[in-house]
XYZ file of C-alpha atoms in Angstrom:
734
model
C -19.816 -101.899 -73.793
C -18.951 -104.046 -71.395
C -20.927 -106.883 -69.641
C -19.868 -106.173 -66.223
C -18.146 -102.767 -64.520
C -17.004 -104.125 -61.480
C -16.746 -101.096 -58.668
C -14.024 -102.202 -55.741
C -14.047 -99.208 -53.646
C -10.453 -99.773 -51.348
C -9.026 -98.407 -48.382
C -6.650 -99.565 -46.227
C -5.818 -103.555 -48.235
C -3.265 -102.917 -49.283
C -2.085 -106.886 -48.516
C -5.006 -108.203 -49.633
C -5.906 -106.143 -53.441
C -4.015 -107.176 -55.790
C -5.517 -110.584 -54.861
C -8.179 -109.309 -55.155
C -7.924 -107.258 -58.606
C -6.013 -110.365 -59.563
C -9.122 -112.976 -59.119
C -11.125 -110.696 -61.354
C -9.102 -109.782 -64.508
C -7.595 -113.077 -64.561
C -11.713 -114.319 -65.090
C -12.118 -116.818 -68.268
C -14.689 -114.043 -69.366
C -13.307 -111.403 -70.164
C -15.802 -108.142 -71.174
C -15.279 -106.561 -68.157
C -14.028 -102.716 -66.601
C -12.573 -101.974 -62.694
C -13.647 -99.528 -61.925
C -11.604 -99.166 -58.713
C -12.306 -96.510 -55.973
C -9.597 -95.399 -53.884
C -11.436 -93.334 -50.653
C -8.207 -91.185 -50.131
C -5.912 -94.388 -47.917
C -3.379 -94.240 -46.345
C -1.723 -97.048 -47.263
C -0.506 -97.760 -50.417
C -3.888 -98.527 -52.196
C -3.510 -95.908 -54.707
C 0.251 -96.504 -55.884
C -1.124 -100.442 -56.429
C -4.576 -99.248 -58.076
C -2.344 -97.113 -60.225
C 0.109 -99.829 -60.952
C -2.621 -101.778 -62.092
C -4.089 -99.434 -64.659
C -0.964 -99.216 -66.697
C -0.634 -103.093 -67.146
C -4.875 -102.933 -67.846
C -6.402 -100.848 -69.884
C -9.630 -101.898 -68.572
C -8.953 -101.008 -65.052
C -9.457 -96.813 -64.176
C -8.681 -95.888 -60.932
C -10.820 -92.939 -58.603
C -8.730 -90.515 -56.451
C -10.994 -89.135 -53.691
C -9.912 -86.324 -51.924
C -11.379 -87.562 -49.074
C -12.265 -90.694 -46.675
C -16.218 -90.817 -47.441
C -16.377 -94.371 -45.835
C -17.683 -98.003 -48.417
C -21.556 -97.493 -49.204
C -20.060 -93.341 -50.654
C -16.907 -94.253 -51.908
C -19.499 -97.165 -53.779
C -21.730 -94.320 -54.954
C -18.328 -92.219 -56.583
C -17.527 -95.223 -59.047
C -21.423 -95.686 -60.277
C -21.268 -92.641 -62.654
C -18.030 -94.104 -64.157
C -20.295 -97.266 -65.360
C -20.465 -98.096 -68.269
C -21.644 -101.535 -68.088
C -24.762 -103.848 -67.959
C -24.634 -104.770 -65.031
C -22.633 -103.605 -61.405
C -21.101 -106.248 -59.408
C -19.429 -104.539 -55.844
C -16.797 -106.362 -55.120
C -15.211 -105.697 -51.023
C -11.205 -104.971 -51.963
C -10.131 -107.647 -49.987
C -12.530 -110.473 -51.402
C -11.661 -112.062 -54.532
C -13.579 -113.572 -57.435
C -13.417 -117.704 -57.915
C -12.017 -118.308 -60.881
C -14.954 -118.785 -63.982
C -17.389 -116.627 -61.383
C -18.100 -114.073 -64.619
C -18.333 -116.553 -67.282
C -21.143 -118.744 -65.272
C -22.639 -115.639 -64.538
C -22.700 -113.945 -68.007
C -24.216 -117.280 -69.069
C -27.225 -118.086 -66.372
C -28.234 -114.016 -66.852
C -28.105 -115.467 -70.772
C -30.506 -117.659 -70.435
C -32.569 -116.002 -67.856
C -33.239 -113.352 -70.301
C -31.172 -109.819 -68.114
C -32.947 -110.243 -65.222
C -32.577 -106.946 -62.693
C -30.798 -108.593 -60.286
C -29.149 -111.529 -59.845
C -28.025 -113.028 -56.930
C -25.696 -115.565 -56.560
C -23.607 -118.325 -53.743
C -20.356 -117.202 -52.207
C -18.140 -119.296 -49.430
C -16.679 -118.007 -46.503
C -12.756 -118.550 -46.613
C -11.513 -117.659 -43.395
C -7.627 -116.015 -41.944
C -6.604 -119.282 -41.239
C -7.226 -121.746 -44.314
C -10.485 -123.227 -43.425
C -13.722 -122.683 -46.217
C -17.867 -123.020 -45.314
C -19.993 -122.781 -47.709
C -22.653 -119.947 -47.588
C -24.970 -122.410 -44.849
C -28.717 -121.082 -47.135
C -27.475 -121.972 -50.485
C -29.892 -124.746 -50.816
C -32.436 -121.420 -51.227
C -30.212 -120.663 -54.923
C -30.976 -124.244 -55.522
C -34.389 -124.122 -54.812
C -35.126 -120.920 -56.809
C -35.535 -122.797 -59.593
C -34.211 -121.492 -63.015
C -37.018 -119.041 -64.031
C -37.015 -115.779 -62.939
C -38.874 -114.485 -60.477
C -39.993 -111.786 -57.304
C -39.322 -111.617 -54.208
C -43.213 -111.830 -53.381
C -42.990 -115.345 -55.721
C -40.194 -116.449 -53.889
C -39.936 -114.576 -50.354
C -37.407 -117.369 -49.464
C -34.999 -115.306 -51.361
C -34.361 -112.562 -48.723
C -33.224 -115.394 -45.815
C -29.677 -115.069 -48.192
C -27.457 -112.940 -46.216
C -28.478 -109.134 -46.894
C -25.917 -108.032 -48.860
C -24.300 -106.190 -51.721
C -21.391 -108.315 -52.909
C -23.566 -111.240 -53.565
C -25.159 -109.959 -56.394
C -25.374 -108.274 -59.697
C -27.472 -105.402 -60.702
C -28.433 -104.371 -63.907
C -27.307 -100.562 -64.186
C -30.625 -99.490 -65.992
C -32.537 -100.723 -62.973
C -30.370 -99.047 -60.762
C -30.284 -96.002 -62.415
C -33.901 -95.777 -63.271
C -34.186 -96.803 -60.034
C -32.218 -94.069 -58.004
C -30.576 -96.525 -56.035
C -27.343 -95.669 -54.530
C -25.918 -95.888 -51.018
C -26.203 -93.176 -47.777
C -23.041 -92.969 -45.349
C -23.479 -95.548 -42.280
C -21.481 -99.139 -42.146
C -24.644 -101.381 -42.367
C -24.756 -99.345 -45.250
C -25.923 -103.062 -47.737
C -29.034 -102.698 -45.239
C -31.240 -99.642 -47.136
C -29.890 -100.974 -50.914
C -30.084 -104.190 -50.693
C -34.048 -104.809 -49.112
C -35.424 -101.492 -51.385
C -33.455 -103.617 -54.167
C -34.787 -106.641 -53.759
C -38.405 -104.749 -53.192
C -38.467 -103.431 -56.126
C -36.383 -106.230 -58.362
C -39.466 -107.053 -61.150
C -37.297 -109.854 -62.192
C -34.892 -112.379 -60.382
C -32.360 -114.552 -60.923
C -30.773 -117.134 -58.619
C -27.033 -118.622 -59.264
C -26.389 -121.363 -57.028
C -22.735 -120.920 -57.741
C -20.041 -120.017 -55.306
C -18.898 -117.278 -57.153
C -17.363 -115.439 -54.527
C -15.297 -115.972 -51.400
C -15.749 -113.785 -48.614
C -12.629 -113.232 -46.605
C -13.393 -113.666 -43.078
C -10.477 -111.278 -41.497
C -8.954 -112.280 -37.650
C -8.930 -108.502 -36.988
C -9.898 -105.400 -39.289
C -13.569 -105.152 -40.302
C -15.754 -102.529 -38.330
C -18.767 -104.618 -38.095
C -16.967 -107.498 -35.803
C -15.224 -104.852 -33.358
C -16.096 -102.976 -30.762
C -17.562 -99.759 -30.874
C -20.498 -97.849 -30.774
C -20.906 -97.644 -34.353
C -23.213 -99.896 -34.278
C -25.710 -98.221 -33.374
C -25.960 -97.094 -37.119
C -27.679 -100.141 -38.244
C -30.778 -97.858 -36.686
C -30.405 -95.155 -39.109
C -30.297 -97.731 -41.107
C -33.630 -99.460 -40.895
C -35.349 -95.709 -40.591
C -34.428 -95.911 -44.355
C -35.586 -98.733 -44.790
C -39.119 -98.240 -43.493
C -39.523 -95.631 -44.688
C -38.861 -96.742 -47.764
C -41.498 -99.309 -47.778
C -43.676 -96.691 -46.261
C -43.454 -94.271 -49.268
C -44.460 -97.044 -51.374
C -48.258 -98.375 -50.854
C -47.551 -101.836 -53.289
C -45.285 -102.522 -50.373
C -47.261 -102.538 -47.443
C -47.417 -106.193 -47.123
C -43.244 -106.380 -46.529
C -43.440 -103.426 -43.746
C -44.460 -106.629 -41.099
C -41.233 -108.385 -42.533
C -39.442 -105.442 -42.387
C -40.088 -104.195 -38.793
C -39.935 -108.205 -37.433
C -36.564 -108.322 -39.459
C -34.626 -104.759 -37.584
C -35.735 -106.312 -34.003
C -33.324 -109.453 -35.200
C -30.993 -108.010 -36.868
C -30.788 -104.941 -33.303
C -31.347 -108.131 -30.823
C -27.888 -110.258 -32.567
C -26.061 -107.289 -32.440
C -26.987 -106.488 -28.950
C -26.847 -110.497 -27.806
C -23.167 -110.799 -29.511
C -20.299 -109.660 -26.834
C -18.102 -108.268 -29.044
C -20.670 -105.289 -30.218
C -21.184 -102.911 -28.527
C -18.984 -101.468 -25.423
C -20.811 -103.023 -22.337
C -21.755 -98.847 -20.913
C -23.848 -98.696 -24.441
C -25.902 -101.841 -24.421
C -28.443 -100.953 -22.274
C -28.563 -97.382 -24.731
C -28.909 -99.166 -27.899
C -31.612 -101.787 -26.245
C -34.097 -98.890 -25.541
C -32.606 -97.406 -29.409
C -33.906 -100.111 -30.735
C -37.400 -100.535 -28.371
C -38.135 -96.969 -28.783
C -37.852 -97.650 -33.047
C -39.557 -101.383 -32.970
C -42.689 -99.582 -31.315
C -42.415 -95.991 -33.387
C -42.687 -98.324 -36.956
C -44.823 -101.211 -35.292
C -47.495 -101.893 -38.764
C -50.913 -102.098 -37.613
C -53.025 -105.189 -36.712
C -48.235 -106.691 -36.621
C -47.733 -109.807 -34.252
C -45.611 -109.532 -32.428
C -43.702 -113.135 -30.871
C -40.487 -114.554 -29.417
C -37.459 -113.173 -30.122
C -38.427 -109.873 -30.671
C -40.960 -109.511 -27.766
C -38.382 -108.909 -25.245
C -38.489 -105.460 -27.171
C -42.068 -104.894 -25.643
C -40.119 -104.783 -22.126
C -37.708 -103.340 -20.813
C -33.918 -103.549 -20.429
C -34.054 -105.967 -16.852
C -36.135 -107.598 -18.053
C -34.379 -108.503 -21.402
C -30.838 -108.992 -19.058
C -32.466 -111.507 -16.635
C -33.844 -114.139 -19.679
C -30.086 -113.036 -21.063
C -28.524 -113.789 -17.025
C -30.115 -117.381 -16.966
C -30.098 -118.507 -19.972
C -25.513 -117.724 -19.201
C -25.752 -119.140 -15.389
C -27.195 -122.492 -17.001
C -24.488 -122.634 -19.673
C -22.221 -121.639 -17.154
C -22.906 -124.357 -14.517
C -22.591 -126.543 -16.424
C -19.129 -125.811 -17.219
C -17.959 -125.340 -14.012
C -18.375 -129.085 -14.124
C -15.922 -130.412 -16.473
C -13.250 -127.498 -14.927
C -10.228 -128.587 -13.781
C -7.298 -126.284 -11.837
C -4.739 -124.219 -13.024
C -1.554 -125.175 -12.419
C 1.066 -123.864 -10.332
C 2.030 -121.746 -13.276
C -0.944 -120.082 -14.677
C -0.752 -118.577 -10.426
C 2.405 -117.949 -10.975
C 0.903 -115.506 -14.134
C -1.919 -114.457 -12.372
C 0.471 -113.184 -9.755
C 2.608 -111.366 -12.288
C -0.135 -109.675 -13.874
C -1.913 -108.063 -10.572
C 1.959 -107.080 -10.490
C 1.474 -105.058 -13.651
C -1.784 -103.073 -12.207
C 0.027 -102.734 -9.133
C 3.297 -100.439 -10.658
C 3.027 -98.010 -13.310
C 5.106 -98.004 -16.056
C 8.421 -96.485 -16.416
C 9.195 -93.906 -19.562
C 12.085 -94.130 -19.438
C 12.772 -97.535 -19.646
C 13.430 -99.953 -22.190
C 13.583 -103.428 -23.012
C 15.566 -105.287 -25.331
C 15.323 -109.112 -26.525
C 17.158 -110.305 -29.561
C 16.760 -114.049 -31.075
C 14.914 -115.997 -28.240
C 16.966 -113.445 -25.461
C 20.473 -114.927 -27.063
C 22.039 -111.775 -26.716
C 22.651 -108.184 -28.377
C 22.238 -109.327 -31.212
C 20.587 -107.585 -35.479
C 18.086 -104.360 -35.195
C 17.129 -104.841 -31.503
C 21.110 -103.980 -30.840
C 21.686 -101.708 -33.271
C 18.236 -99.700 -31.432
C 20.034 -100.059 -28.420
C 23.171 -98.332 -29.879
C 21.430 -95.548 -30.862
C 19.931 -94.141 -28.587
C 22.568 -94.916 -25.902
C 23.481 -92.058 -28.065
C 20.501 -90.534 -28.961
C 18.822 -90.383 -26.262
C 20.731 -91.386 -23.059
C 17.541 -90.769 -20.462
C 16.488 -94.212 -22.013
C 16.542 -96.725 -19.703
C 17.780 -99.841 -21.573
C 17.786 -103.395 -20.521
C 18.567 -106.895 -22.080
C 16.552 -109.852 -21.264
C 19.297 -112.809 -21.877
C 18.275 -116.884 -21.690
C 20.942 -118.037 -19.527
C 24.194 -116.511 -17.170
C 26.581 -117.988 -19.828
C 25.365 -115.646 -22.776
C 24.950 -112.575 -19.603
C 28.611 -112.608 -19.813
C 29.635 -112.610 -23.414
C 27.937 -108.769 -23.092
C 29.989 -105.729 -22.824
C 30.749 -104.736 -18.524
C 28.856 -101.913 -19.667
C 25.366 -103.462 -20.200
C 21.972 -103.716 -18.098
C 20.490 -107.017 -18.078
C 18.169 -109.369 -16.849
C 18.126 -113.192 -16.789
C 14.508 -115.019 -18.376
C 12.453 -116.060 -16.056
C 13.952 -114.478 -13.417
C 11.649 -112.473 -11.076
C 13.629 -109.786 -11.032
C 12.982 -109.778 -15.162
C 8.603 -109.620 -14.642
C 9.775 -106.449 -12.534
C 10.970 -105.069 -15.685
C 9.108 -105.649 -18.064
C 6.240 -105.161 -15.897
C 7.808 -101.155 -15.808
C 8.286 -100.787 -19.515
C 7.423 -98.363 -21.840
C 8.660 -99.947 -24.791
C 9.667 -103.501 -25.742
C 12.188 -104.337 -28.694
C 12.060 -107.230 -30.254
C 13.193 -109.231 -33.177
C 10.946 -112.641 -32.323
C 7.317 -113.037 -30.350
C 7.256 -112.836 -26.691
C 7.066 -115.539 -24.885
C 5.564 -115.625 -21.155
C 4.812 -112.668 -20.924
C 1.272 -111.510 -19.963
C -1.712 -109.387 -21.467
C 0.040 -106.283 -22.706
C 0.104 -103.471 -19.734
C -2.334 -100.143 -21.460
C 0.082 -97.617 -22.073
C 3.623 -99.906 -23.585
C 4.632 -99.954 -26.751
C 6.238 -102.878 -28.842
C 8.517 -102.014 -31.177
C 8.503 -105.653 -33.649
C 11.716 -105.361 -35.982
C 10.899 -108.670 -37.210
C 14.553 -110.602 -38.390
C 14.747 -110.143 -42.331
C 13.057 -109.641 -45.236
C 10.373 -112.901 -45.878
C 10.397 -114.417 -48.717
C 9.233 -116.753 -47.361
C 5.494 -117.988 -45.750
C 5.073 -116.761 -42.080
C 2.164 -116.521 -39.577
C -0.605 -117.500 -41.003
C 0.005 -118.170 -44.632
C 1.770 -121.400 -42.440
C -1.873 -122.917 -42.162
C -1.252 -124.495 -45.858
C 2.074 -125.462 -45.141
C 1.590 -128.346 -42.663
C 5.197 -129.194 -43.105
C 6.737 -125.819 -42.698
C 4.809 -124.918 -39.803
C 5.699 -127.807 -38.261
C 5.996 -127.328 -34.556
C 4.846 -123.771 -35.022
C 2.056 -122.753 -33.411
C -0.172 -120.744 -36.297
C -2.568 -118.931 -33.186
C -0.564 -118.211 -30.566
C 2.079 -116.397 -32.570
C -0.718 -114.443 -33.907
C -1.867 -114.157 -30.042
C 1.585 -112.369 -29.638
C 1.160 -110.757 -32.764
C -2.169 -108.487 -31.456
C 0.607 -106.619 -28.813
C 2.939 -105.122 -31.445
C 1.987 -101.523 -32.077
C 5.083 -101.070 -34.749
C 6.295 -103.495 -37.118
C 9.589 -102.217 -38.477
C 10.310 -102.564 -42.652
C 12.959 -102.323 -44.938
C 10.531 -102.048 -47.977
C 6.807 -102.434 -49.155
C 6.613 -105.990 -50.046
C 7.976 -106.723 -46.353
C 4.733 -104.026 -45.237
C 2.197 -106.356 -47.399
C 3.633 -109.728 -46.506
C 3.779 -108.723 -42.352
C 0.262 -107.396 -43.137
C -1.369 -110.066 -44.243
C 0.969 -113.089 -42.211
C -0.209 -111.237 -39.213
C -3.436 -109.923 -39.322
C -3.069 -107.763 -35.927
C -3.634 -104.266 -35.306
C -0.379 -103.155 -35.352
C 0.983 -99.615 -37.340
C 3.724 -100.307 -40.119
C 6.938 -98.433 -39.879
C 8.312 -97.148 -42.965
C 11.974 -97.681 -40.730
C 14.133 -99.131 -42.459
C 16.676 -102.019 -41.357
C 18.910 -100.741 -37.947
C 20.836 -103.533 -37.912
C 21.128 -102.653 -42.446
C 22.886 -99.490 -41.520
C 26.258 -100.357 -41.337
C 26.220 -101.900 -44.680
C 24.559 -98.976 -45.879
C 27.269 -96.161 -44.842
C 29.853 -98.552 -44.677
C 30.761 -99.339 -41.660
C 34.425 -100.656 -40.566
C 34.399 -104.533 -39.357
C 37.514 -106.186 -38.404
C 36.321 -110.724 -39.364
C 39.409 -110.652 -41.881
C 41.423 -109.607 -39.373
C 40.385 -111.779 -37.047
C 40.513 -114.904 -39.051
C 43.849 -113.072 -41.273
C 42.916 -113.537 -44.447
C 44.538 -111.957 -46.281
C 43.215 -108.325 -47.752
C 44.110 -109.171 -51.564
C 42.236 -112.710 -51.427
C 38.692 -112.483 -52.780
C 36.213 -113.690 -49.754
C 33.114 -115.984 -50.931
C 30.187 -115.950 -47.807
C 28.538 -119.243 -48.504
C 24.760 -118.464 -46.422
C 22.693 -121.833 -46.659
C 19.572 -121.667 -45.330
C 17.047 -124.858 -43.555
C 15.252 -127.302 -45.049
C 11.591 -128.120 -44.021
C 10.713 -130.536 -46.295
C 14.012 -132.872 -44.180
C 14.399 -133.349 -41.170
C 16.249 -131.704 -39.191
C 16.266 -128.867 -41.709
C 19.893 -129.360 -43.493
C 20.735 -130.905 -46.372
C 23.867 -130.228 -48.171
C 23.571 -129.167 -51.473
C 27.018 -128.075 -52.568
C 30.115 -129.504 -51.372
C 31.572 -126.090 -49.203
C 35.913 -128.450 -49.657
C 35.291 -128.466 -53.414
C 33.723 -125.641 -53.987
C 37.022 -123.976 -51.474
C 38.959 -125.761 -54.459
C 37.156 -124.840 -57.340
C 37.370 -121.275 -56.229
C 41.279 -121.646 -56.623
C 44.390 -119.568 -54.844
C 43.581 -115.654 -53.984
C 40.501 -117.200 -52.465
C 38.622 -117.804 -49.475
C 35.759 -119.387 -48.541
C 33.591 -118.555 -45.240
C 30.534 -120.564 -44.229
C 27.691 -119.164 -41.851
C 24.439 -122.481 -41.072
C 21.398 -120.902 -40.830
C 20.980 -120.663 -36.727
C 18.672 -123.254 -36.163
C 21.030 -125.425 -37.124
C 24.292 -124.121 -35.382
C 24.182 -126.994 -32.869
C 22.639 -129.914 -35.093
C 24.429 -132.228 -37.652
C 25.761 -130.153 -40.054
C 28.901 -128.842 -39.325
C 29.534 -132.647 -37.614
C 29.235 -134.390 -41.043
C 32.108 -132.128 -42.353
C 32.679 -128.056 -41.283
C 33.811 -127.779 -38.044
C 36.308 -130.727 -39.527
C 37.459 -128.160 -42.943
C 37.526 -125.007 -40.774
C 40.189 -127.176 -38.266
C 42.162 -127.684 -41.331
C 41.619 -124.279 -42.830
C 39.682 -124.831 -45.653
C 36.813 -122.964 -45.198
C 35.501 -120.004 -42.304
C 32.691 -121.319 -40.337
C 31.580 -118.360 -39.464
C 28.218 -119.525 -37.924
C 28.771 -118.323 -33.922
C 30.043 -115.390 -35.020
C 27.848 -112.513 -33.354
C 27.813 -109.876 -35.442
C 26.770 -111.218 -39.187
C 27.271 -107.098 -40.237
C 31.127 -107.465 -39.798
C 30.707 -111.323 -41.488
C 28.476 -109.533 -45.175
C 31.218 -106.181 -44.821
C 33.897 -108.609 -44.928
C 32.332 -110.643 -48.360
C 33.151 -109.592 -51.576
C 30.551 -112.376 -53.040
C 27.249 -114.142 -51.259
C 26.204 -117.787 -52.296
C 23.139 -118.477 -50.967
C 19.870 -120.396 -51.985
C 16.518 -118.976 -50.289
C 17.991 -117.172 -46.869
C 16.680 -114.255 -46.276
C 20.670 -112.994 -45.581
C 20.594 -111.617 -49.174
C 18.297 -108.919 -48.568
C 20.326 -107.712 -46.338
C 23.914 -108.129 -48.439
C 22.427 -106.056 -51.435
C 22.541 -103.584 -49.401
C 26.529 -103.504 -49.893
C 25.914 -103.446 -53.649
C 28.361 -106.295 -54.217
C 27.734 -109.440 -56.141
C 25.152 -112.236 -55.521
C 24.601 -115.982 -56.298
C 21.405 -117.665 -55.555
C 22.480 -121.133 -55.877
C 18.130 -123.108 -56.651
C 18.901 -126.204 -57.598
C 15.581 -127.750 -55.283
C 13.428 -124.214 -56.274
C 10.431 -126.092 -56.788
C 10.043 -128.249 -53.971
C 11.148 -125.759 -51.589
C 8.997 -123.532 -52.808
C 6.233 -126.418 -53.129
C 6.659 -127.361 -49.300
C 7.618 -124.035 -47.820
C 6.425 -121.257 -49.468
C 7.614 -118.042 -51.317
C 5.972 -115.251 -51.302
C 7.927 -113.900 -54.577
C 10.025 -116.422 -57.731
C 13.195 -115.695 -56.550
C 14.315 -117.460 -59.959
C 12.325 -115.023 -62.679
C 13.624 -112.189 -60.018
C 16.952 -112.893 -58.680
C 19.782 -110.147 -57.207
C 22.101 -111.832 -59.371
C 23.087 -114.939 -61.241
C 21.146 -118.189 -60.736
C 23.014 -121.692 -61.078
C 21.099 -124.894 -60.471
C 23.886 -127.465 -60.478
C 27.021 -127.479 -58.741
C 28.945 -126.935 -62.168
C 26.988 -124.774 -63.437
C 28.233 -121.954 -60.107
C 32.017 -123.246 -60.288
C 31.425 -122.970 -64.316
C 30.166 -119.275 -63.457
C 32.719 -117.757 -60.935
C 35.497 -119.392 -63.065
C 34.625 -117.631 -66.261
C 33.691 -114.247 -63.467
C 30.718 -113.878 -65.094
C 29.402 -113.680 -61.229
C 30.381 -109.489 -61.474
C 29.507 -109.420 -64.734
C 27.088 -106.141 -65.654
C 23.737 -108.735 -66.331
C 24.909 -109.202 -61.810
C 25.106 -105.311 -62.087
C 21.662 -104.807 -63.293
C 19.703 -107.802 -61.876
C 21.015 -106.120 -57.870
C 20.792 -102.969 -58.902
C 16.342 -103.969 -59.623
C 16.561 -106.347 -56.564
C 17.753 -103.433 -54.372
C 15.129 -100.948 -55.933
C 12.613 -103.229 -54.526
C 13.311 -104.508 -50.832
C 16.126 -102.196 -49.973
C 13.587 -99.013 -50.438
C 13.683 -96.943 -46.880
C 17.691 -98.467 -46.338
C 18.528 -94.813 -45.659
C 21.991 -95.583 -42.927
C 19.370 -93.461 -39.991
C 16.422 -96.788 -39.579
C 17.856 -97.058 -36.153
C 18.323 -93.575 -35.737
C 14.229 -93.204 -36.908
C 13.152 -95.603 -34.700
C 14.825 -93.981 -31.646
C 13.056 -90.893 -32.218
C 9.745 -90.875 -34.089
C 8.978 -94.467 -32.115
C 10.914 -93.840 -28.883
C 11.028 -89.714 -28.039
C 7.724 -88.674 -30.559
C 10.035 -87.171 -32.531
C 9.516 -85.645 -36.135
C 12.426 -87.182 -38.877
C 12.171 -86.043 -42.335
C 13.271 -88.814 -44.264
C 13.110 -92.007 -47.058
C 11.271 -94.285 -44.373
C 8.927 -91.732 -42.891
C 5.511 -93.313 -44.471
C 3.245 -91.776 -46.478
C 0.165 -91.876 -48.236
C -0.304 -94.123 -50.773
C -1.857 -91.272 -53.199
C -1.323 -90.782 -56.725
C -1.246 -87.231 -57.775
C -4.117 -85.818 -59.454
C -7.112 -86.584 -57.185
C -10.557 -86.028 -58.239
C -10.331 -87.343 -61.846
C -10.810 -90.193 -62.870
C -7.631 -91.520 -64.468
C -8.113 -94.484 -67.683
C -5.008 -96.401 -68.009
């Protein structure tokens, strides 16, 4: 029998679930079991849980046949728990290192109390951490056990289930369980704390309470907050049935009023049209459950009055604050007024259901995934009108003559974007007003992520230099669909961009030509002999160096060492194209014919199709090139520095797509010996492709057009399916 049973209910938390489970299984105190409950999650939670169960016998998984909600998912796990103590861990939170050891020691010291209350810290999506503001309540509790009556301040703490451990026999004897609903912690915690004969406190942060930017039902605007009334009905009924709890009834009555008024006062909880009804239901509940002789004063006294009176008091307070704000207000600049005019244009004109606006790489032209979707739409759905946003007249001049376009920032661009039903881009739209109801934003990204993105950059100050993360997240709030080529990308994007988009397992449209092995004319245009082996060198930028460029390889030397019968092609990161990287030698080497500079090639696919092998460091081009199933070499001579400064999602040197070299000598020897294309290279590449090219089947662009633009069904490898294992309803041990 283990000391702890950690019950983890899971629903739509695939981006955080691994971190949660790792925080439990990596504890120094190992006498535990994990009961993981897959609450019919539509994402990959079920599959992730099964993977952990296969690796660790302490993990058991329960797949529910239907979604039942957080409380009842916890109930489902209870009968399977065998530990002395129960710990309910929400699947987006984490235990701190050493937490279970500290809890176990405190339980032993206090003689196995019914409940142990520990401290927690709020961890914010932007990287901040704040300790529980009432931590002194735990510090002042002392070393001895107590009851709620003996130390009532313990009830001042947040009344949630996850900052405590519970003696399992105590829970079973009292018959405690969670009711359905969204405030299910309330009718669990109050009865448990008031019934416990021995409570202990631990003044230590044992849990990180994740404050998600979006996704928490209790911080969203909804009528679901009316559930709080039903939950307090349960609490008050529980106290009413037990004579020994009669002294607590005035406290619980007041607590109910304060909690409901707090929900009502928050601007982001209740729809405005429902606030009057919420107030009236709260007031009715408050009057009906008022204990005889209870003294009502302070904030809750408003519940003995009318909704109109409550509103007048609230408005008077807001008026005073508004007067102070206006005293320091300044006029908005002209650009702000222009945006307001644009917004009014949105409101006046209907959306065109056949208009699709495209952009790629900050309006640099017909490129990447958006270009692949555009071409597929012209073929499959000619009724759709595609218009490209380009940055200037020079870029527009490089477009094919039959491609309709507008120049970014012009009135014509504003008019087109105002009416577009669909917007497709691979970077966040800039200079765009609030998302118009009914419009659909499809974000394609610019490759499978190795390097930190979005909110993950917040603790990497060097990497986020010049990046306004909060602004980029506000822009990402407009996304409706996020295209992914593998589950790795799905997990990364859902965590790095904590917004309300849906991941679309379409594959990468730009890679369709690579999967299908389409034609390319790069070799012909550059006069490369057919018999030559083309080696592509594609380095990425370095955030630890001003300007981003570091000469990791002497390309002239590499071209010479490759020898006759080889052509070296160099493609710099787009952000380095206009910098000193080319002027420091690449341009001159290309002029002399020693290397081919492909940095300005508009079509990356043509370059990749021409290459027989790829040398890169940490560029995302490796994920695209892997679709060709050709040799890849990772040159990682500064991996530790790069990983430490930029941040990466996995150890590329531990699971590479091919051989890894740490010095130029190793790289030269690898090619001289021919090992760059040996069986080990093929084995590593196959494993890499299976993970990171998972949804690439050559039909990604068609899938985007049919499923997202035309709303047609299209079966195939990229269709998103619920991440559920077979045999639901049975607890499956590892």
